[in-house]
Short mmCIF file of C-alpha atoms and ligand atoms in Angstrom, two decimals:
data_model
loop_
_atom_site.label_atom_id
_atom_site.label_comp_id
_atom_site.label_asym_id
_atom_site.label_seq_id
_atom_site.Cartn_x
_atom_site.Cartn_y
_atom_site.Cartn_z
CA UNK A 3 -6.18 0.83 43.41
CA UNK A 4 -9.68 -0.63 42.41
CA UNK A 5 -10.17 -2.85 39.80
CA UNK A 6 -11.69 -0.80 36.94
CA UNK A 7 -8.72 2.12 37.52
CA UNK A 8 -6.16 -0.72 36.80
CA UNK A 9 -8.55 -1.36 33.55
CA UNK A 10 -8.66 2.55 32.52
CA UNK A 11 -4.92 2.60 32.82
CA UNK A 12 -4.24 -0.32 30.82
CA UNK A 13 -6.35 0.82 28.13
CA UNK A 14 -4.71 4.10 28.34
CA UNK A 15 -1.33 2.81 27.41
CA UNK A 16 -2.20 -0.32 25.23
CA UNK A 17 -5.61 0.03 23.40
CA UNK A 18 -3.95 1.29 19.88
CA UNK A 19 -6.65 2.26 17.76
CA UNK A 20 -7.68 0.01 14.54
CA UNK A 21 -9.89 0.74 12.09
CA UNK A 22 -11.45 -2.70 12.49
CA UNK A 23 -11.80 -2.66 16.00
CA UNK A 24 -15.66 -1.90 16.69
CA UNK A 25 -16.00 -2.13 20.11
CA UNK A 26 -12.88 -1.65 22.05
CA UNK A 27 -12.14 -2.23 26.38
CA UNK A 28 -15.10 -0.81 28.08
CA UNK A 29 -17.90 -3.69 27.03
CA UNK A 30 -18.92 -6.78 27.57
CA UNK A 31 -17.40 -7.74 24.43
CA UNK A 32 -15.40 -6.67 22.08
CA UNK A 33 -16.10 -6.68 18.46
CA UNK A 34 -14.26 -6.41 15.32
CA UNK A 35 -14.20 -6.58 12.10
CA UNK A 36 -12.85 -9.66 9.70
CA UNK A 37 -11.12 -8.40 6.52
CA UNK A 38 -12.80 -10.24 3.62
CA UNK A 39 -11.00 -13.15 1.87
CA UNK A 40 -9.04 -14.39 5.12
CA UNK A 41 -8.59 -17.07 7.93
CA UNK A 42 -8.30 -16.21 11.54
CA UNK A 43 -5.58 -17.85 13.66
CA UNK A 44 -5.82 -17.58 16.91
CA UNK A 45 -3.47 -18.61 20.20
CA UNK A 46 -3.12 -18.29 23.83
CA UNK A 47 -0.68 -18.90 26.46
CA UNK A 48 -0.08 -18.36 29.93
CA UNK A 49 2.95 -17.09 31.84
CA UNK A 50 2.54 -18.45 35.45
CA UNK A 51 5.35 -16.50 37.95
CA UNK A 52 8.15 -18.91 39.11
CA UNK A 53 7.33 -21.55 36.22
CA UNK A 54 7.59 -19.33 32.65
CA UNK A 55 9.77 -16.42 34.53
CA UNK A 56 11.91 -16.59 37.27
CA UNK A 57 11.58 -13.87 40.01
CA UNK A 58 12.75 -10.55 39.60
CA UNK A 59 11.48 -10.53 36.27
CA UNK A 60 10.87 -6.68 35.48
CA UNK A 61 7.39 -6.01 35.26
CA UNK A 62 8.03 -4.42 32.34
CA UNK A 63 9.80 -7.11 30.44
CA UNK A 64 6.65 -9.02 31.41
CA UNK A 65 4.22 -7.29 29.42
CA UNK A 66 6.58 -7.65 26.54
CA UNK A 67 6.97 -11.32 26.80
CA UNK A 68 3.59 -12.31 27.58
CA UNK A 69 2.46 -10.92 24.64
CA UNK A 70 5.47 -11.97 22.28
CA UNK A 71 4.93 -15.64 23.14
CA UNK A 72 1.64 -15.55 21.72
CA UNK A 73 2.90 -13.39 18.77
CA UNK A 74 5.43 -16.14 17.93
CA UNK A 75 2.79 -18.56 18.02
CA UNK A 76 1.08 -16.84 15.04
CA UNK A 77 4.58 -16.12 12.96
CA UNK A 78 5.02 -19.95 13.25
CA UNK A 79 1.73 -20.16 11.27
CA UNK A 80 2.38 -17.33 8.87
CA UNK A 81 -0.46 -15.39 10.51
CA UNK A 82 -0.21 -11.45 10.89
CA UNK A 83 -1.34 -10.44 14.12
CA UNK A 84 -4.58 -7.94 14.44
CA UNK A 85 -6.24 -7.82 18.13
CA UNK A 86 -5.27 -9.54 21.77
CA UNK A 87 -6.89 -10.19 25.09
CA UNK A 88 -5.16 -9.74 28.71
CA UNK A 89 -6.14 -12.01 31.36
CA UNK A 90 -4.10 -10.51 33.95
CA UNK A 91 -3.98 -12.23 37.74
CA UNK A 92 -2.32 -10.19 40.22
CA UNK A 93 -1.52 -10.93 43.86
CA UNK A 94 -2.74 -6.97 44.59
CA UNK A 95 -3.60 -4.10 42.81
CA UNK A 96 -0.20 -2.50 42.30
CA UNK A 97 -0.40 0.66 40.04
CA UNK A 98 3.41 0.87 39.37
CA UNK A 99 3.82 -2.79 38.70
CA UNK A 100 0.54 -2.54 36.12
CA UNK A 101 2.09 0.95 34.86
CA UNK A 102 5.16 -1.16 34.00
CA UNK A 103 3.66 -4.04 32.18
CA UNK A 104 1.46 -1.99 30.29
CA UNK A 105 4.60 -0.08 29.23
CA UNK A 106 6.07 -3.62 27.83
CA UNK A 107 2.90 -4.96 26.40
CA UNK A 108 2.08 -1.68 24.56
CA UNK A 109 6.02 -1.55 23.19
CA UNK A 110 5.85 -4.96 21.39
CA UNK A 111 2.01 -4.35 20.36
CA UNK A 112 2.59 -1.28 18.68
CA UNK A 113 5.22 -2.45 16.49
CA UNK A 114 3.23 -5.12 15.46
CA UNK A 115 0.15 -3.01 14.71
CA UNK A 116 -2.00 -5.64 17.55
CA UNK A 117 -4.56 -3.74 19.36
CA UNK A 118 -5.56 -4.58 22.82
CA UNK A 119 -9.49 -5.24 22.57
CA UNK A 120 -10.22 -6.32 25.95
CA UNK A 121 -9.35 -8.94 29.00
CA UNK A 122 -10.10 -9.77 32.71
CA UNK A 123 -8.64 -9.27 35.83
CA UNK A 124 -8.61 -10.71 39.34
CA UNK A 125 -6.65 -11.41 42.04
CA UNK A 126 -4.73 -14.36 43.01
CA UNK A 127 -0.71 -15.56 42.35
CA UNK A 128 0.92 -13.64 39.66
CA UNK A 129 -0.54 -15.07 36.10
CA UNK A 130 -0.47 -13.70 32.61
CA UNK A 131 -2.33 -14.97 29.80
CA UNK A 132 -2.53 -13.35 26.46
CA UNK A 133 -5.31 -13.81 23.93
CA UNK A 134 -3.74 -13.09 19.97
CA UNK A 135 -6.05 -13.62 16.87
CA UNK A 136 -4.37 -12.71 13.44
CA UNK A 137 -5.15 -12.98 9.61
CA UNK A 138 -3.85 -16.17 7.18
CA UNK A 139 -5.01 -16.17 3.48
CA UNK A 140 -7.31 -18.94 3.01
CA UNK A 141 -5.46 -22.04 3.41
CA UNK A 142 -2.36 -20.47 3.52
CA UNK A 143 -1.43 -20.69 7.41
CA UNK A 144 1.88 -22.94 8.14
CA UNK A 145 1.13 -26.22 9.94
CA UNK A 146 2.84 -28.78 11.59
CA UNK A 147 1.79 -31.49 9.47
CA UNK A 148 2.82 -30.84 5.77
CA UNK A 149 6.67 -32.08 6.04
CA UNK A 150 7.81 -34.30 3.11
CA UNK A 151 10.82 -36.68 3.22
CA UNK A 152 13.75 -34.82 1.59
CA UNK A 153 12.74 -31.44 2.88
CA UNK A 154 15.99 -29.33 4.00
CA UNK A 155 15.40 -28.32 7.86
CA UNK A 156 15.99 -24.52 8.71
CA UNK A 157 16.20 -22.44 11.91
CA UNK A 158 15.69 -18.73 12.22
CA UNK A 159 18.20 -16.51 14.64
CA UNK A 160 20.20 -18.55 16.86
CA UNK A 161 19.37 -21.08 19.84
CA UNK A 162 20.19 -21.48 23.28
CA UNK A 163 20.45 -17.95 25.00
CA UNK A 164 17.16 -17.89 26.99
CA UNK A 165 18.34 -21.05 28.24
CA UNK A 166 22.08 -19.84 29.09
CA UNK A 167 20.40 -16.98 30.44
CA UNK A 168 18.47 -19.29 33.15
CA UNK A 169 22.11 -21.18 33.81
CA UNK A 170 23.26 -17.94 34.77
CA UNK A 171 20.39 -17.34 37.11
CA UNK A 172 20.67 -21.15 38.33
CA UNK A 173 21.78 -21.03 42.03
CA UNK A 174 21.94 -24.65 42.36
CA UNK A 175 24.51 -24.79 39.42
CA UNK A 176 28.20 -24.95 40.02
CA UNK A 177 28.93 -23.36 36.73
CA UNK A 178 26.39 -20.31 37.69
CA UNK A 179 29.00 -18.51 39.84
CA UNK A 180 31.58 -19.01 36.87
CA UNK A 181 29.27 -17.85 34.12
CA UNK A 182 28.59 -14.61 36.27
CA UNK A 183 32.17 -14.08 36.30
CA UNK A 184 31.76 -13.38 32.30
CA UNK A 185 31.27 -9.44 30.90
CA UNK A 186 28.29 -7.42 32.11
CA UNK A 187 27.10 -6.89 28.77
CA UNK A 188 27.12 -10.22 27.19
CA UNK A 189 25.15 -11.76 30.58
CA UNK A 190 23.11 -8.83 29.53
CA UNK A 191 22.84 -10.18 26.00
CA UNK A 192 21.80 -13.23 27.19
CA UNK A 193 19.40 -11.95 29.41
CA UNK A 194 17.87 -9.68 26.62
CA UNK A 195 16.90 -12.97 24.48
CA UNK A 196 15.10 -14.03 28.05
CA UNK A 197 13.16 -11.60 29.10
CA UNK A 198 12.72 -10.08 25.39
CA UNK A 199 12.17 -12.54 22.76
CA UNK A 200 11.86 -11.41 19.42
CA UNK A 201 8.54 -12.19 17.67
CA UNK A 202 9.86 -13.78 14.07
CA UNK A 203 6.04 -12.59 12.72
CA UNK A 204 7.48 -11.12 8.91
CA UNK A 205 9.91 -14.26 9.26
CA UNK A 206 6.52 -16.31 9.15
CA UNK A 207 4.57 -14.31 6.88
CA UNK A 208 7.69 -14.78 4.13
CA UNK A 209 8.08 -18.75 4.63
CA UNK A 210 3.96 -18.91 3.20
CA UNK A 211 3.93 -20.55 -0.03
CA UNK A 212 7.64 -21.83 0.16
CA UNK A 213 7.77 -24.06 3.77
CA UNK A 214 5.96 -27.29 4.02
CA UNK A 215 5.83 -26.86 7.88
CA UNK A 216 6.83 -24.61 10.60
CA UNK A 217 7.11 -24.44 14.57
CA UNK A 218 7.99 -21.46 17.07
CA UNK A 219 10.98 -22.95 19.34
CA UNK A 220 9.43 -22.37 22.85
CA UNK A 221 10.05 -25.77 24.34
CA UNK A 222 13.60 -26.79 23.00
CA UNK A 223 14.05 -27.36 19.26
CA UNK A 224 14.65 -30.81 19.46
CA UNK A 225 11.08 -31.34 21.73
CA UNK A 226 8.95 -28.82 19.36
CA UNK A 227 10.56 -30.60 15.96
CA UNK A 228 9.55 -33.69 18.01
CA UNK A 229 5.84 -32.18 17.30
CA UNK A 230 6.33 -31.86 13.59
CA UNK A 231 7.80 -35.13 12.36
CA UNK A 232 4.92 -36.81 14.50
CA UNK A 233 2.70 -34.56 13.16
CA UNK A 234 3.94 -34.80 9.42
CA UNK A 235 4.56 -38.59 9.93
CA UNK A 236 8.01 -38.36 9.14
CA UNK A 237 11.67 -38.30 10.71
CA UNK A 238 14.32 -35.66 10.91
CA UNK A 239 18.08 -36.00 11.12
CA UNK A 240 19.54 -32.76 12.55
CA UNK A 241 23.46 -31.98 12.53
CA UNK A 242 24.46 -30.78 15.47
CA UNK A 243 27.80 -28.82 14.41
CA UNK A 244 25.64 -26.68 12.06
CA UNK A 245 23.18 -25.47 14.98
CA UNK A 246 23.03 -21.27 15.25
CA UNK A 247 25.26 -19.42 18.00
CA UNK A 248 25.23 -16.35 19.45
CA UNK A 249 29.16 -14.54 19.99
CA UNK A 250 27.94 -14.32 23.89
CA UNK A 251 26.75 -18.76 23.63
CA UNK A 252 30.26 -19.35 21.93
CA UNK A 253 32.27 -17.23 24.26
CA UNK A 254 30.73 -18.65 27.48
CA UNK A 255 30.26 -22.32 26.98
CA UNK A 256 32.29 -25.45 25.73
CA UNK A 257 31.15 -27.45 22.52
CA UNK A 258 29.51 -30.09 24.73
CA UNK A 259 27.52 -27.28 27.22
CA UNK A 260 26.51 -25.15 23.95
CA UNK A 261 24.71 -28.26 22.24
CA UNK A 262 22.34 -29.11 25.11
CA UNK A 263 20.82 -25.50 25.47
CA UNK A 264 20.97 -25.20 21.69
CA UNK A 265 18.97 -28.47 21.12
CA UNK A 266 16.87 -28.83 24.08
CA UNK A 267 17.26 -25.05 26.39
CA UNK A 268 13.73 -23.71 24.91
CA UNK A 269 12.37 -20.50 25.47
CA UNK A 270 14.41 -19.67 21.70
CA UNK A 271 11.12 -18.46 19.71
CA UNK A 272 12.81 -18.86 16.79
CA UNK A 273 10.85 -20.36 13.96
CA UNK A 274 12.04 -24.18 12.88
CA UNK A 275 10.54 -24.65 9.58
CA UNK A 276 10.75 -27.47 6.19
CA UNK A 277 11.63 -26.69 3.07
CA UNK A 278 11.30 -28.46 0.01
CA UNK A 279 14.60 -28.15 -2.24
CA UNK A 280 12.88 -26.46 -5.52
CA UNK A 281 11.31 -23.91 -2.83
CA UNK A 282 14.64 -22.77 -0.91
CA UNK A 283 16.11 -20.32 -3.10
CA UNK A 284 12.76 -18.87 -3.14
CA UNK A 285 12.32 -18.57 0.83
CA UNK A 286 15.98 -17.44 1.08
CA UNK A 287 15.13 -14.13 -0.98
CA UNK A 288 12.34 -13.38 0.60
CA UNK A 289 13.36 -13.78 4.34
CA UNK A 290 15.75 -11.75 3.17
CA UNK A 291 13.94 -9.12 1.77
CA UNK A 292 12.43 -8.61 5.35
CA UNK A 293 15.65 -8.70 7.29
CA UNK A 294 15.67 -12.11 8.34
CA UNK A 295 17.44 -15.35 7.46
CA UNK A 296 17.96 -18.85 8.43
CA UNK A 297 20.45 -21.60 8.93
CA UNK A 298 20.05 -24.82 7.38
CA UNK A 299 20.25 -27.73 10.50
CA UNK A 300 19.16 -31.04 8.84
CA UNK A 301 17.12 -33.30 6.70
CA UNK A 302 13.51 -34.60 7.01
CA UNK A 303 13.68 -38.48 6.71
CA UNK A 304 11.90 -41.37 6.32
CA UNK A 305 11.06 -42.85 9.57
CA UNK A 306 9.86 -40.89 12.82
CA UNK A 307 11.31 -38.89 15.69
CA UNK A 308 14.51 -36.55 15.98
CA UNK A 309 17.72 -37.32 15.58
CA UNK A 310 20.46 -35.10 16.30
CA UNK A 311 23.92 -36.70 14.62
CA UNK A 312 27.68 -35.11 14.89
CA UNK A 313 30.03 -35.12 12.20
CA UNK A 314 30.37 -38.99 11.33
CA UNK A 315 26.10 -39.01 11.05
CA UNK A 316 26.10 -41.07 14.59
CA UNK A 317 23.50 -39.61 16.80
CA UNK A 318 24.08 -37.95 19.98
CA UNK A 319 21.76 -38.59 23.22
CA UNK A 320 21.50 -35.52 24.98
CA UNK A 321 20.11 -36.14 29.28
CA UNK A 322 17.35 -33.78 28.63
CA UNK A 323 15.34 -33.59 25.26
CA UNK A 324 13.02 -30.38 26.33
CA UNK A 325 10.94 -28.62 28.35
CA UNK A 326 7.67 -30.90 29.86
CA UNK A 327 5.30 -29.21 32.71
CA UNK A 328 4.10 -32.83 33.35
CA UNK A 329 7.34 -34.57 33.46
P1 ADP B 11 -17.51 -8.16 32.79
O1 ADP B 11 -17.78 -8.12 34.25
O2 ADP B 11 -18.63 -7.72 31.91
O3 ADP B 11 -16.84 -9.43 32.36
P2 ADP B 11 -15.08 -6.80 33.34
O4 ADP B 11 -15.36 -5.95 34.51
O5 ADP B 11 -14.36 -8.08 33.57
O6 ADP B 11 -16.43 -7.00 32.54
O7 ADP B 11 -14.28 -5.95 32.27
C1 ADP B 11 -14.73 -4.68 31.83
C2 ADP B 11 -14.10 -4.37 30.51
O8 ADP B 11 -12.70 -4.26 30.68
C3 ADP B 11 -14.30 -5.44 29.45
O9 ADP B 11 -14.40 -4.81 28.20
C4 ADP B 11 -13.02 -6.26 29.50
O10 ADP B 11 -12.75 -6.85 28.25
C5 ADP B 11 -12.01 -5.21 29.87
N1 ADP B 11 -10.88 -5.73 30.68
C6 ADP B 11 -10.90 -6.24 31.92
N2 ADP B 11 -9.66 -6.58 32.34
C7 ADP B 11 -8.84 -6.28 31.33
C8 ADP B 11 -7.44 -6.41 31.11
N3 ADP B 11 -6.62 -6.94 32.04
N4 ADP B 11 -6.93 -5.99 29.93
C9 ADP B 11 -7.73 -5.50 28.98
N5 ADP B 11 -9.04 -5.33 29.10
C10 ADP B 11 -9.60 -5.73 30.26
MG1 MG B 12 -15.03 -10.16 32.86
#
C-alpha cells in the first residue's frame, strides 16, 4: 500500500471535523483557529515497540494508547484537548494493521472531541508519536511547581494495574506462571488498564482553581511526585496503607507485592495532584460532579523528595523507585 493511501485512510477514520480546524490532512500545514481569551498547552510523546508496549500489543489498542498518553498529559495541566498530530513509523505499509490503529486512535479522539489535523509517515521500526495541543484559561493550567507545605496529597483511580499487567506478561518472573493461573477476566482487567488507559481530562479540568499542582502518573507515582516536590521545592510524606487498589491488584498480590507496583509500577495515568485544606471540599464536589474522585495518600512537607511511610510514619525503601529510559 503506498504511502499517501495509508494517509487517505487514516484521515478517513480519524479526521473528526471542528469548526476551528481551517486546514485539515491534505496540506503542508494545518491551520486552526485559537478561541479568544485562552492558553494553548501542548505535549508529545512517543511509543517506541518493545520499550512503551510489549509485543502483541493489538494494533488497535495502539492507536488508543498513543493518543491517551498525550491526552493525560494535558488533563494533568487542566487543559481540554482540541487538535493532534500522528507521526506514525511503520516497519511496512500494512493496511490492516493501519485500519486497526486508526480504529483505536479515532475511538478515544472522538470522545474527547480532538481532531486529527495532520502527521507524517515513514518507514522504519514500529514508532508512534502523538502531537496534542489543548485550551487552558489564561494562567489557569496546573503546574508542577505551585505545591505549598501543608497541602493534602490526592490520587485519582487506583495504581498499579498496568504494572501487574506487565508481571503477568513477565516471562522471566517466577510469579508470572502463578499470576496466569488467576481468572480470565480479572488478567483481562488488568490488561484493560495496560493497553487502555483512561485519559482523567474532566478530572483535570475540575482540579483548576482548587489544586496547587498536578502530575499524570506515567512513570510510577513515587518517580513523577519525585518531579513535583523538586519542582515546588518542597517534600511529600505519602502513607502507603492508604494507596488506591483495584479488586483484581488486591486479589492477586500480597501487601508487600501490591505496594511496589502501586508506588513505583507506572504506566497508571492517573492524575497525582496538591491540595490546599480550605480548597478540598471544593475539589471533592466538583470531581464529583464529573464522575470522578480521589483518594487522599499524604502530606506535602517541609523538606524535599518522597517519602513513602507505613503505619508507625517510618519510611519504607522500595528496590525500584520508577521507571528511567537512561538508568
Ligand atoms: P509533506 O511532504 O508536505 O511534509 P506529507 O506527504 O508528509 O507532506 O503529508 C501530506 C499530508 O498528510 C500532510 O497534511 C500531513 O500532515 C498529512 N499526514 C501525513 N502522515 C500523516 C499521519 N500519519 N497522520 C495524519 N496526517 C498525516
Ligand atoms: Mg511531511
Amino acid at each position: 500500500m503506498a504511502e499517501f493511501a495509508l494517509i487517505d485512510l487514516i484521515r478517513d477514520r480519524c479526521a473528526l471535523s471542528r469548526a476551528d480546524v481551517r486546514v485539515g490532512i491534505g496540506d503542508d500545514a494545518a491551520i486552526v483557529a485559537m478561541p479568544a481569551g485562552h492558553e494553548l498547552a501542548i505535549a508529545t510523546d512517543t511509543l517506541v515497540a518493545g520499550v512503551h508496549f510489549p509485543p502483541g500489543t493489538r494494533a488497535r489498542d495502539l492507536g488508543w494508547k498513543a493518543l491517551a498518553v498525550n491526552l493525560s498529559d494535558l488533563a494533568a495541566m487542566g487543559a481540554t484537548p482540541a487538535w493532534a498530530l500522528l507521526a506514525l513509523t511503520l516497519p511496512d505499509a500494512d493496511r490492516g494493521f493501519v485500519e486497526e490503529f486508526a480504529g483505536g486512535f479515532a475511538e478515544l479522539a472522538a470522545l474527547h472531541g480532538v481532531a486529527l489535523v495532520g502527521g507524517d509517515t515513514t518507514r522504519g521500526p514500529l514508532a508512534v508519536t502523538v502531537t496534542v495541543h489543548g485550551f487552558v484559561p489564561p494562567g489557569g493550567a496546573l503546574r508542577r511547581d505551585g505545591a505549598g507545605v501543608g497541602d493534602q496529597v490526592f490520587v485519582t483511580g487506583t495504581l498499579g494495574d498496568a504494572a501487574a499487567a506487565l508481571r503477568c506478561l513477565d516471562r522471566r518472573d517466577a510469579r508470572a506462571a502463578a499470576l496466569f493461573e488467576a481468572p480470565a477476566d480479572t488478567r483481562e482487567r488488568l490488561r484493560e488498564r495496560l493497553d487502555r488507559p483512561q485519559p482523567r481530562v474532566a478530572a483535570g479540568n475540575a482540579l483548576r482553581g482548587f489544586a496547587s499542582a498536578c502530575i499524570d502518573v506515567s512513570d510510577g507515582l513515587l518517580a513523577d511526585l519525585g518531579h513535583v516536590a523538586a519542582g515546588s521545592g518542597v517534600g511529600i510524606a505519602i502513607e502507603a496503607a492508604r494507596l488506591p487498589a483495584s479488586p483484581a491488584l488486591l486479589t492477586l498480590f500480597d501487601a508487600g507485592e501490591r505496594l511496589a507496583l502501586q508506588a513505583a509500577g507506572g504506566d497508571d495515568y492517573e492524575l497525582a495532584f496538591c491540595v490546599p485544606d480550605v480548597h478540598v471540599a471544593g475539589m471533592q464536589r466538583d470531581l464529583a460532579r464529573v464522575g470522578g474522585g480521589a483518594t487522599r495518600i499524604g502530606r506535602v512537607v517541609a523538606g524535599e523528595g518522597v517519602r513513602l511511610l507505613d503505619g508507625e510514619g517510618c519510611a519504607i525503601a522500595l528496590a525500584h523507585a520508577g521507571w528511567d529510559h537512561f538508568a
